[in-house]
Short mmCIF file of C-alpha atoms in Angstrom, two decimals:
data_model
loop_
_atom_site.label_atom_id
_atom_site.label_comp_id
_atom_site.label_asym_id
_atom_site.label_seq_id
_atom_site.Cartn_x
_atom_site.Cartn_y
_atom_site.Cartn_z
CA MET A 88 5.47 -35.89 -20.89
CA LEU A 89 5.01 -33.94 -24.13
CA VAL A 90 2.08 -32.03 -22.63
CA GLU A 91 4.14 -31.22 -19.54
CA LYS A 92 7.02 -29.99 -21.70
CA ALA A 93 4.71 -27.79 -23.77
CA TYR A 94 3.08 -26.39 -20.62
CA ALA A 95 6.49 -25.57 -19.14
CA LYS A 96 7.51 -23.84 -22.36
CA LEU A 97 4.34 -21.74 -22.24
CA TYR A 98 5.38 -20.27 -18.89
CA GLY A 99 9.12 -20.04 -19.39
CA GLY A 100 10.50 -23.31 -18.02
CA TYR A 101 9.94 -26.17 -15.61
CA ASP A 102 10.81 -23.99 -12.61
CA MET A 103 7.75 -21.85 -13.35
CA ILE A 104 5.27 -24.75 -13.10
CA VAL A 105 6.45 -26.24 -9.83
CA GLY A 106 3.50 -26.32 -7.43
CA GLY A 107 0.69 -23.97 -8.43
CA GLN A 108 -3.07 -24.27 -8.67
CA GLU A 109 -4.63 -27.27 -10.38
CA LEU A 110 -7.78 -25.31 -11.17
CA PHE A 111 -6.04 -22.96 -13.59
CA CYS A 112 -4.01 -25.76 -15.12
CA LEU A 113 -7.33 -27.35 -16.13
CA GLN A 114 -8.40 -24.02 -17.60
CA ASP A 115 -5.17 -23.69 -19.61
CA LEU A 116 -5.42 -27.23 -20.97
CA TYR A 117 -9.16 -27.52 -21.66
CA GLY A 118 -10.51 -23.97 -21.80
CA GLY A 119 -13.27 -24.35 -19.21
CA LEU A 120 -14.16 -21.68 -16.66
CA PRO A 121 -12.54 -22.50 -13.29
CA SER A 122 -14.46 -22.69 -10.03
CA SER A 123 -14.05 -24.45 -6.70
CA TYR A 124 -16.34 -25.23 -3.80
CA PRO A 125 -16.24 -27.37 -0.64
CA TYR A 126 -17.84 -30.80 -0.21
CA VAL A 127 -20.04 -30.86 -3.27
CA PHE A 128 -19.98 -33.58 -5.90
CA SER A 129 -21.59 -32.79 -9.24
CA LEU A 130 -20.51 -34.57 -12.42
CA LYS A 131 -22.19 -32.42 -15.04
CA ARG A 132 -21.91 -33.22 -18.68
CA GLY A 133 -18.66 -31.97 -20.16
CA ASN A 134 -17.18 -30.69 -16.89
CA LEU A 135 -13.78 -31.74 -15.58
CA ILE A 136 -13.78 -32.28 -11.83
CA GLY A 137 -10.92 -32.90 -9.42
CA LEU A 138 -10.49 -33.34 -5.68
CA THR A 139 -7.82 -31.96 -3.39
CA ASN A 140 -7.16 -31.48 0.31
CA THR A 141 -6.43 -27.83 1.11
CA THR A 142 -6.87 -28.02 4.88
CA ASN A 143 -4.70 -30.86 6.21
CA HIS A 144 -1.70 -32.08 4.25
CA SER A 145 -0.64 -34.48 7.01
CA VAL A 146 -3.72 -36.72 6.82
CA ALA A 147 -2.99 -40.41 6.18
CA MET A 148 -4.13 -41.48 2.70
CA PRO A 149 -4.91 -45.06 1.56
CA LEU A 150 -4.24 -46.72 -1.80
CA GLY A 151 -1.00 -44.84 -2.41
CA LEU A 152 -2.74 -41.45 -2.53
CA LYS A 153 -0.62 -38.49 -1.46
CA ALA A 154 -1.82 -35.68 0.81
CA GLY A 155 -1.81 -32.25 -0.80
CA HIS A 156 -2.07 -33.62 -4.36
CA ALA A 157 -5.02 -33.25 -6.71
CA TYR A 158 -6.91 -36.16 -8.30
CA GLY A 159 -9.22 -36.16 -11.27
CA LEU A 160 -12.75 -37.42 -10.65
CA VAL A 161 -13.54 -40.01 -13.32
CA LYS A 162 -17.00 -41.12 -12.27
CA ILE A 163 -19.45 -41.63 -9.43
CA ALA A 164 -21.45 -44.86 -9.52
CA GLN A 165 -23.92 -46.77 -7.39
CA LEU A 166 -23.55 -50.50 -6.88
CA GLN A 167 -26.01 -52.85 -5.25
CA ILE A 168 -24.41 -55.19 -2.74
CA GLN A 169 -26.53 -57.60 -0.71
CA GLY A 170 -29.65 -55.53 -1.30
CA GLN A 171 -28.05 -52.20 -0.35
CA LEU A 172 -26.84 -49.36 -2.57
CA GLU A 173 -23.23 -48.26 -2.15
CA THR A 174 -21.92 -45.06 -3.78
CA VAL A 175 -18.35 -45.39 -5.01
CA VAL A 176 -16.00 -42.88 -6.63
CA GLN A 177 -13.31 -43.56 -9.22
CA LEU A 178 -10.29 -41.23 -9.13
CA ARG A 179 -7.48 -40.84 -11.62
CA ASN A 180 -4.21 -41.54 -9.78
CA VAL A 181 -1.02 -41.07 -11.78
CA TRP A 182 1.00 -42.43 -8.84
CA SER A 183 -1.01 -45.64 -8.70
CA ASP A 184 0.76 -48.99 -8.61
CA ALA A 185 -0.42 -52.56 -8.29
CA SER A 186 1.37 -53.11 -4.97
CA SER A 187 -0.66 -50.33 -3.30
CA ASP A 188 -3.92 -51.91 -4.48
CA ALA A 189 -2.82 -55.37 -3.36
CA ALA A 190 -1.79 -54.12 0.07
CA ALA A 191 -5.06 -52.20 0.45
CA ALA A 192 -7.12 -55.22 -0.57
CA ALA A 193 -5.22 -57.43 1.87
CA GLY A 194 -5.68 -54.82 4.59
CA GLY A 195 -9.43 -54.71 4.08
CA VAL A 196 -9.67 -51.16 2.64
CA PRO A 197 -13.26 -50.86 1.32
CA TRP A 198 -13.54 -51.15 -2.47
CA ALA A 199 -9.81 -51.52 -3.05
CA ARG A 200 -9.09 -53.13 -6.40
CA GLY A 201 -9.37 -56.91 -6.04
CA GLY A 202 -10.92 -56.61 -2.58
CA ALA A 203 -13.85 -58.47 -1.08
CA ASP A 204 -16.40 -55.80 -2.00
CA TRP A 205 -15.74 -56.13 -5.73
CA LYS A 206 -15.94 -59.91 -5.50
CA GLN A 207 -19.53 -59.57 -4.31
CA CYS A 208 -20.48 -57.49 -7.37
CA SER A 209 -21.99 -59.10 -10.42
CA LEU A 210 -20.07 -59.08 -13.70
CA HIS A 211 -22.78 -56.86 -15.18
CA GLN A 212 -22.26 -54.20 -12.51
CA LYS A 213 -18.49 -54.28 -12.94
CA GLN A 214 -18.80 -53.84 -16.69
CA ARG A 215 -21.35 -51.05 -16.27
CA VAL A 216 -19.02 -48.93 -14.11
CA GLY A 217 -15.86 -49.84 -16.03
CA TYR A 218 -14.11 -51.73 -13.23
CA GLN A 219 -10.88 -53.54 -14.18
CA LEU A 220 -8.82 -55.86 -12.05
CA ALA A 221 -5.65 -54.81 -13.86
CA ASP A 222 -4.03 -51.51 -12.87
CA ASP A 223 -5.53 -48.79 -15.10
CA GLY A 224 -4.20 -45.72 -13.29
CA THR A 225 -7.31 -45.26 -11.15
CA VAL A 226 -8.44 -46.05 -7.62
CA TRP A 227 -11.89 -46.69 -6.17
CA LEU A 228 -13.17 -45.24 -2.88
CA THR A 229 -16.50 -44.89 -1.18
CA LEU A 230 -18.13 -41.47 -1.31
CA ALA A 231 -17.88 -41.26 2.48
CA THR A 232 -14.12 -41.85 2.29
CA CYS A 233 -13.76 -39.08 -0.31
CA LEU A 234 -15.61 -36.67 1.94
CA ALA A 235 -13.24 -37.56 4.76
CA LEU A 236 -10.04 -37.27 2.73
CA PHE A 237 -10.70 -34.30 0.43
CA SER A 238 -11.87 -30.83 1.39
CA THR A 239 -12.29 -29.09 -1.97
CA VAL A 240 -13.78 -29.84 -5.37
CA LEU A 241 -12.05 -28.28 -8.39
CA GLU A 242 -14.15 -27.81 -11.50
CA SER A 243 -13.29 -26.75 -15.03
CA ARG A 244 -16.78 -25.72 -15.98
CA ASN A 245 -18.34 -26.40 -19.34
CA VAL A 246 -19.95 -23.04 -20.15
CA TYR A 247 -23.04 -24.83 -21.47
CA GLN A 248 -24.02 -25.59 -17.88
CA PHE A 249 -26.76 -23.18 -16.79
CA PRO A 250 -29.27 -23.79 -13.99
CA SER A 251 -32.21 -23.58 -16.40
CA VAL A 252 -30.73 -26.05 -18.91
CA ASP A 253 -31.54 -29.74 -18.60
CA PRO A 254 -28.22 -31.62 -19.03
CA ARG A 255 -30.04 -34.15 -21.21
CA ASN A 256 -30.85 -31.39 -23.72
CA VAL A 257 -27.53 -29.55 -23.59
CA ASP A 258 -26.65 -30.39 -27.20
CA ALA A 259 -29.75 -28.54 -28.40
CA VAL A 260 -29.07 -25.37 -26.39
CA PRO A 261 -27.33 -22.51 -28.22
CA LEU A 262 -24.44 -20.80 -26.49
CA TYR A 263 -23.54 -17.14 -26.83
CA VAL A 264 -20.08 -16.24 -25.57
CA HIS A 265 -18.56 -12.75 -25.52
CA VAL A 266 -14.85 -12.31 -24.73
CA ILE A 267 -13.69 -8.80 -23.81
CA ALA A 268 -10.02 -7.89 -23.38
CA SER A 269 -9.15 -4.59 -21.72
CA GLY A 270 -7.24 -3.25 -18.73
CA TRP A 271 -7.21 -1.11 -15.62
CA LYS A 272 -5.08 1.97 -16.21
CA GLY A 273 -4.87 5.54 -15.00
CA VAL A 274 -8.14 6.84 -13.62
CA THR A 275 -9.94 3.54 -14.31
CA CYS A 276 -7.94 1.83 -11.53
CA GLY A 277 -10.79 2.68 -9.22
CA GLY A 278 -10.60 -0.15 -6.70
CA ARG A 279 -13.56 -1.00 -4.50
CA GLU A 280 -13.69 2.47 -2.90
CA ALA A 281 -14.48 4.09 -6.27
CA ILE A 282 -16.02 1.15 -8.07
CA HIS A 283 -17.76 3.43 -10.59
CA LEU A 284 -14.34 4.43 -11.97
CA ASN A 285 -13.44 0.88 -13.03
CA PRO A 286 -13.98 -0.01 -16.70
CA GLN A 287 -17.61 -0.78 -17.46
CA PHE A 288 -19.28 -2.96 -20.06
CA GLN A 289 -22.96 -3.55 -20.67
CA PHE A 290 -25.15 -6.29 -22.00
CA THR A 291 -28.82 -6.08 -22.89
CA THR A 292 -31.17 -9.05 -22.89
CA ALA A 293 -34.73 -9.23 -24.15
CA ASP A 294 -35.62 -12.11 -21.83
CA ALA A 295 -34.96 -13.38 -18.34
CA THR A 296 -31.96 -15.70 -18.58
CA ASP A 297 -28.94 -17.24 -16.87
CA VAL A 298 -25.54 -15.61 -17.28
CA VAL A 299 -21.99 -16.62 -16.38
CA VAL A 300 -19.43 -13.82 -15.92
CA HIS A 301 -15.75 -14.73 -15.60
CA LEU A 302 -13.03 -12.16 -14.86
CA GLU A 303 -9.39 -13.14 -15.34
CA GLN A 304 -6.10 -11.31 -14.89
CA PRO A 305 -2.74 -12.33 -16.43
CA CYS A 306 -1.18 -15.45 -14.94
CA ARG A 307 1.39 -14.59 -12.27
CA ARG A 308 3.78 -17.18 -13.70
CA ALA A 309 4.00 -15.28 -16.99
CA ASN A 310 5.11 -12.21 -15.01
CA MET A 311 7.54 -14.15 -12.81
CA GLN A 312 5.53 -13.26 -9.69
CA ALA A 313 5.28 -15.36 -6.55
CA ASP A 314 1.69 -14.30 -5.88
CA TYR A 315 -1.10 -12.24 -7.40
CA PRO A 316 -0.70 -8.63 -6.22
CA CYS A 317 -4.15 -7.72 -7.53
CA HIS A 318 -7.42 -9.02 -6.02
CA VAL A 319 -10.15 -9.10 -8.67
CA ALA A 320 -13.90 -9.77 -8.81
CA PRO A 321 -16.65 -9.03 -11.34
CA VAL A 322 -19.63 -6.92 -10.25
CA VAL A 323 -22.97 -6.99 -12.08
CA ALA A 324 -25.52 -4.19 -11.57
CA ALA A 325 -29.04 -3.77 -12.94
CA HIS A 326 -30.81 -0.69 -14.34
CA ALA A 327 -27.95 0.49 -16.55
CA VAL A 328 -28.51 3.06 -19.31
CA VAL A 329 -27.10 2.10 -22.69
CA GLY A 330 -23.84 3.90 -23.38
CA ARG A 331 -23.73 5.72 -20.05
CA ARG A 332 -21.45 5.00 -17.11
CA LYS A 333 -23.32 3.73 -14.08
CA LEU A 334 -22.51 5.78 -10.98
CA ASP A 335 -25.03 4.57 -8.39
CA VAL A 336 -23.65 1.05 -8.47
CA ALA A 337 -24.20 -0.03 -4.85
CA LYS A 338 -28.00 0.12 -4.81
CA ASP A 339 -28.37 -1.96 -7.98
CA VAL A 340 -25.74 -4.69 -7.48
CA ILE A 341 -27.27 -8.11 -8.17
CA ALA A 342 -24.12 -10.24 -8.15
CA THR A 343 -20.49 -9.89 -7.14
CA GLY A 344 -17.52 -12.17 -6.82
CA THR A 345 -15.23 -12.46 -3.81
CA PHE A 346 -12.02 -10.42 -3.87
CA VAL A 347 -9.26 -12.99 -3.43
CA SER A 348 -5.63 -13.22 -4.53
CA ASN A 349 -6.34 -15.48 -7.46
CA ARG A 350 -6.00 -15.58 -11.20
CA SER A 351 -9.73 -15.31 -11.85
CA CYS A 352 -13.18 -15.06 -10.34
CA LEU A 353 -16.48 -16.45 -11.64
CA VAL A 354 -20.07 -15.51 -10.81
CA GLU A 355 -23.29 -17.16 -11.97
CA LEU A 356 -26.60 -15.36 -11.83
CA SER A 357 -30.17 -15.66 -13.01
CA LEU A 358 -31.50 -12.41 -14.44
CA PRO A 359 -35.14 -12.02 -13.35
CA PHE A 360 -36.15 -9.61 -16.11
CA GLU A 361 -35.07 -8.15 -19.42
CA GLY A 362 -33.04 -4.95 -19.55
CA THR A 363 -29.54 -3.54 -19.63
CA TYR A 364 -26.99 -4.63 -17.05
CA ALA A 365 -23.56 -3.23 -16.22
CA VAL A 366 -20.56 -5.54 -15.83
CA ILE A 367 -17.76 -3.97 -13.81
CA PRO A 368 -14.40 -5.77 -13.61
CA ALA A 369 -13.25 -4.46 -10.24
CA THR A 370 -10.07 -4.59 -8.19
CA TYR A 371 -9.88 -4.55 -4.40
CA ALA A 372 -7.36 -1.69 -4.47
CA PRO A 373 -6.29 0.52 -7.40
CA PHE A 374 -3.94 -1.50 -9.61
CA GLU A 375 -2.86 -1.27 -13.24
CA SER A 376 -3.16 -4.53 -15.15
CA ALA A 377 -4.72 -6.16 -18.18
CA PHE A 378 -7.80 -8.35 -17.80
CA GLN A 379 -10.24 -10.49 -19.76
CA VAL A 380 -13.99 -10.80 -19.20
CA VAL A 381 -16.09 -13.69 -20.53
CA VAL A 382 -19.89 -13.34 -20.59
CA ALA A 383 -21.83 -16.47 -21.58
CA SER A 384 -25.57 -17.04 -21.88
CA PRO A 385 -28.02 -19.43 -23.57
CA VAL A 386 -29.83 -16.45 -25.17
CA PRO A 387 -28.45 -13.66 -27.39
CA LEU A 388 -27.00 -10.65 -25.59
CA ALA A 389 -26.26 -7.23 -27.05
CA VAL A 390 -22.88 -6.25 -25.60
CA GLY A 391 -21.77 -2.63 -25.44
CA PHE A 392 -18.91 -0.59 -24.05
CA VAL A 393 -18.77 2.51 -21.88
CA SER A 394 -16.05 4.92 -22.93
CA ASP A 395 -13.26 5.58 -20.45
CA ASP A 396 -13.64 9.24 -21.47
CA ASP A 397 -16.99 9.20 -19.67
CA ILE A 398 -15.33 9.54 -16.26
CA PRO A 399 -17.40 11.63 -13.82
CA VAL A 400 -15.55 14.60 -12.34
CA CYS A 401 -16.26 16.85 -9.39
CA SER A 402 -17.85 20.12 -10.52
CA VAL A 403 -15.66 22.01 -8.02
CA CYS A 404 -12.15 20.52 -8.12
CA ARG A 405 -12.60 18.97 -11.61
CA GLN A 406 -10.93 15.76 -10.43
CA PRO A 407 -12.39 12.26 -10.96
CA LEU A 408 -14.94 11.37 -8.30
CA LYS A 409 -13.43 8.97 -5.80
CA GLY A 410 -15.03 7.37 -2.80
CA SER A 411 -18.39 8.78 -1.77
CA TYR A 412 -19.75 11.93 -3.39
CA ARG A 413 -22.90 14.04 -3.49
CA THR A 414 -25.20 14.74 -6.43
CA TYR A 415 -27.10 18.01 -6.80
CA THR A 416 -29.94 18.67 -9.22
CA SER A 417 -31.46 21.91 -10.45
CA PRO A 418 -34.97 22.90 -9.28
CA ASP A 419 -36.42 21.40 -12.46
CA GLY A 420 -34.66 18.11 -11.66
CA VAL A 421 -32.81 17.96 -14.97
CA VAL A 422 -29.23 19.10 -14.44
CA ALA A 423 -27.12 16.93 -12.11
CA GLU A 424 -23.76 17.95 -10.71
CA HIS A 425 -21.49 15.62 -8.78
CA VAL A 426 -19.35 16.95 -5.95
CA CYS A 427 -16.72 15.30 -3.76
CA GLN A 428 -17.61 14.95 -0.10
CA GLY A 429 -15.89 17.27 2.37
CA ARG A 430 -14.27 20.52 1.27
CA CYS A 431 -15.70 20.44 -2.26
CA ALA A 432 -19.24 19.88 -0.97
CA ASP A 433 -18.87 22.79 1.47
CA GLU A 434 -17.55 25.06 -1.27
CA TYR A 435 -20.33 24.03 -3.65
CA ARG A 436 -23.03 24.83 -1.09
CA SER A 437 -21.39 28.18 -0.41
CA MET A 438 -21.30 29.01 -4.12
CA HIS A 439 -24.93 28.06 -4.77
CA ALA A 440 -26.63 29.08 -1.54
CA PRO A 441 -29.26 31.86 -1.93
CA VAL A 442 -28.32 35.43 -0.93
CA CYS A 443 -29.93 37.34 1.93
CA VAL A 444 -31.81 40.39 0.58
CA ASP A 445 -30.66 42.43 3.58
CA CYS A 446 -26.96 41.71 4.18
CA ARG A 447 -26.26 40.12 0.77
CA GLU A 448 -24.41 37.23 2.41
CA ARG A 449 -24.92 33.58 1.48
CA ILE A 450 -27.65 31.86 3.45
CA GLU A 451 -25.94 28.76 4.77
CA VAL A 452 -25.36 27.06 8.07
CA VAL A 453 -22.83 28.85 10.28
CA ALA A 454 -22.12 26.97 13.50
CA GLY A 455 -23.18 29.01 16.55
CA ARG A 456 -24.48 31.86 14.39
CA PHE A 457 -27.05 30.81 11.80
CA SER A 458 -29.20 27.68 11.49
CA GLY A 459 -29.60 27.94 7.73
CA ARG A 460 -33.40 28.33 7.84
CA LEU A 461 -34.77 30.31 4.90
CA PHE A 462 -37.86 32.54 4.97
CA THR A 463 -39.63 33.99 1.92
CA LEU A 464 -41.02 37.52 2.28
CA GLU A 465 -44.54 38.36 1.15
CA ASP A 466 -43.23 40.52 -1.68
CA GLY A 467 -41.07 37.61 -2.87
#
């Protein structure tokens, strides 16, 4: 009750914590990185895992479980009964009561507390999995029953969990975490159509490694909002140049989150080679808001920032480049100028097209009049 009271005070009262998303409650309470996925069970060391049904709230639930509620996953265990292995799941159930267990056991619900299945288990097996006959606020189900009742796994991820790290050696693995607080504002509210205008950060690694990138926007409850008006997702691109804004993002994207109306988005990726990578906290549509980015890795990363003053502008209209644009280089391939598509591109070509030595007009395509082909005379 004290934790609930403190949590309500954090967000301005009990009315602000009615309903909501269990995933981000776990993040607020324990500090893990939130993620969810369907029909996968994975108890990794240090992770908090819960189950919920997000598809059918009218499904009948045994053992006093309630449809639409979330339940913490305590453990998954295998028991040997009459020469066969049975996988059972223990769930934390704050609404549990002894009468529900007794009714389930009498009704023949598999692995209900005090039921026939547990009576066939040896005392050693019961002690190994932590089974108690007395009500301890948990229920036991078969794995198959869990798959039938629950559609989604909620996970508050321990950031030590990387694909290349053996969970048995996790205590010996160093962890490097970088937390960046910034915001989308003004021109940097690029949205997905001008993703290069969003704020950019960089990290450089000397080795191939695993990286977790987590992008989070302010909680809607703190702003008294019914929903998240901003859809966010982190984008990671390779071949970045230290200190320079990356413009050609699309061709080098190696990982991106899914733009959804949610508090945060997490991506995991394995970097195949050393180098500098760009991290772009992006919004689906231009939107001004604060955000926080967490970058975690088992190897050291050199993190840098790209100045918001380094915003590319069109060389014709002098406005920030939005949407698609064209890049022109000088004959020596050194100078690059960026031009908006459409009217600006037409004007740029007109300004820089070569001049006819006879009529002194620009040599450019004129529909129905001139193809734009250029011929060089023998005298140059």
